[in-house]
Amino acid sequence: MTVTPRATIRDAKCILVVGATAGIGRALALAIHDLPSRPTVIAAGRRQERLDELAQTGDRVKTARVDLTSGRAALKQFVDEMLATYPDLDAVVLSSGIQHIFDFKQPEQKFDLDLFEDEYTTNYVATVTLIKFFLPHFLKLSEQGRPSFLMPITSGLGIVPGPWVPTYSATKAALHSLALSLNHQLKDTKVQVMEIMPPLTESELHDHQGMTPKLSKFWLPLDEFTEQTMAGLCRGDVQVCPGDTQDKWDKFEKGKIELMAVNRT
């Protein structure tokens, strides 16, 4: 990438991974735990049995339960508890996400507003809420000369939408735009924004859709995604683009961060 922050994931001492009970989040939590810098990793998610399993994978893996649909007050309590228990926490990976297929040609049968609200809340509103609650702590670290890291996981579908998952694509586009703005607003601090933009990747995300057998012929294997993503995080890439997301970035996103630096409209 063309823009590199002042620190990399190797500099983090205590890393919270929200959405670590499956798929991308789980894989990144375990890969981060294995870094030579030996950080503490807090795996957070909704499914207690998955958290219990993760707690057995390493002596520096801690766990915490969180439900991103539980509301603002509960999320504030979660953040306060994390910072009280882990005052050295200096990085957050925001991996939680859900995805539903909606068909606007059949709005009464195939567009469920309850599912839409859950998707919008989980993928965007709760993620922004957590960022807001963690930022005062990270800015204090910055004042002390310490780097910290916000790592939202967006999607290649935030660049080129998948019309079969229109609201998922929209939430990821919104989060992608927010990550660009955060990167610009925080550029004079030591708070590093490192956006992870997966392509279609091996995951449980699609199981409830009944599309896993079809998609498994095309997706990026999880181990390849993890290897490419960790390489980007260790380089300090502002935008980490594994697989074919790199092609989309090259075509539609290249130069955007630089353009924002001079954009006043």
Coordinates of C-alpha atoms in Angstrom, one line a residue, residues 7 12 21 26 39 50-51 62 96 127 147 149 164 204 211 230 239 247 252 258:
A7 CA 3.8 1.4 14.0
A12 CA 0.9 -4.1 20.4
T21 CA -15.6 -17.3 18.1
R26 CA -10.9 -16.7 15.4
P39 CA 0.9 -10.2 23.1
R50 CA -16.6 -21.3 21.7
L51 CA -14.9 -18.9 24.2
K62 CA -8.1 -14.6 27.6
S96 CA -18.1 -9.2 14.3
T127 CA -18.7 -1.2 15.8
P147 CA 1.0 3.5 19.7
F149 CA -4.5 0.2 16.9
W164 CA -27.5 -10.5 -3.4
E204 CA -19.3 -19.9 8.7
M211 CA -24.7 -21.3 0.0
M230 CA -1.0 -11.0 9.1
Q239 CA -5.5 -1.0 4.3
D247 CA -7.6 -5.8 -7.6
F252 CA -11.3 2.0 -7.3
E258 CA -4.0 11.0 -0.6

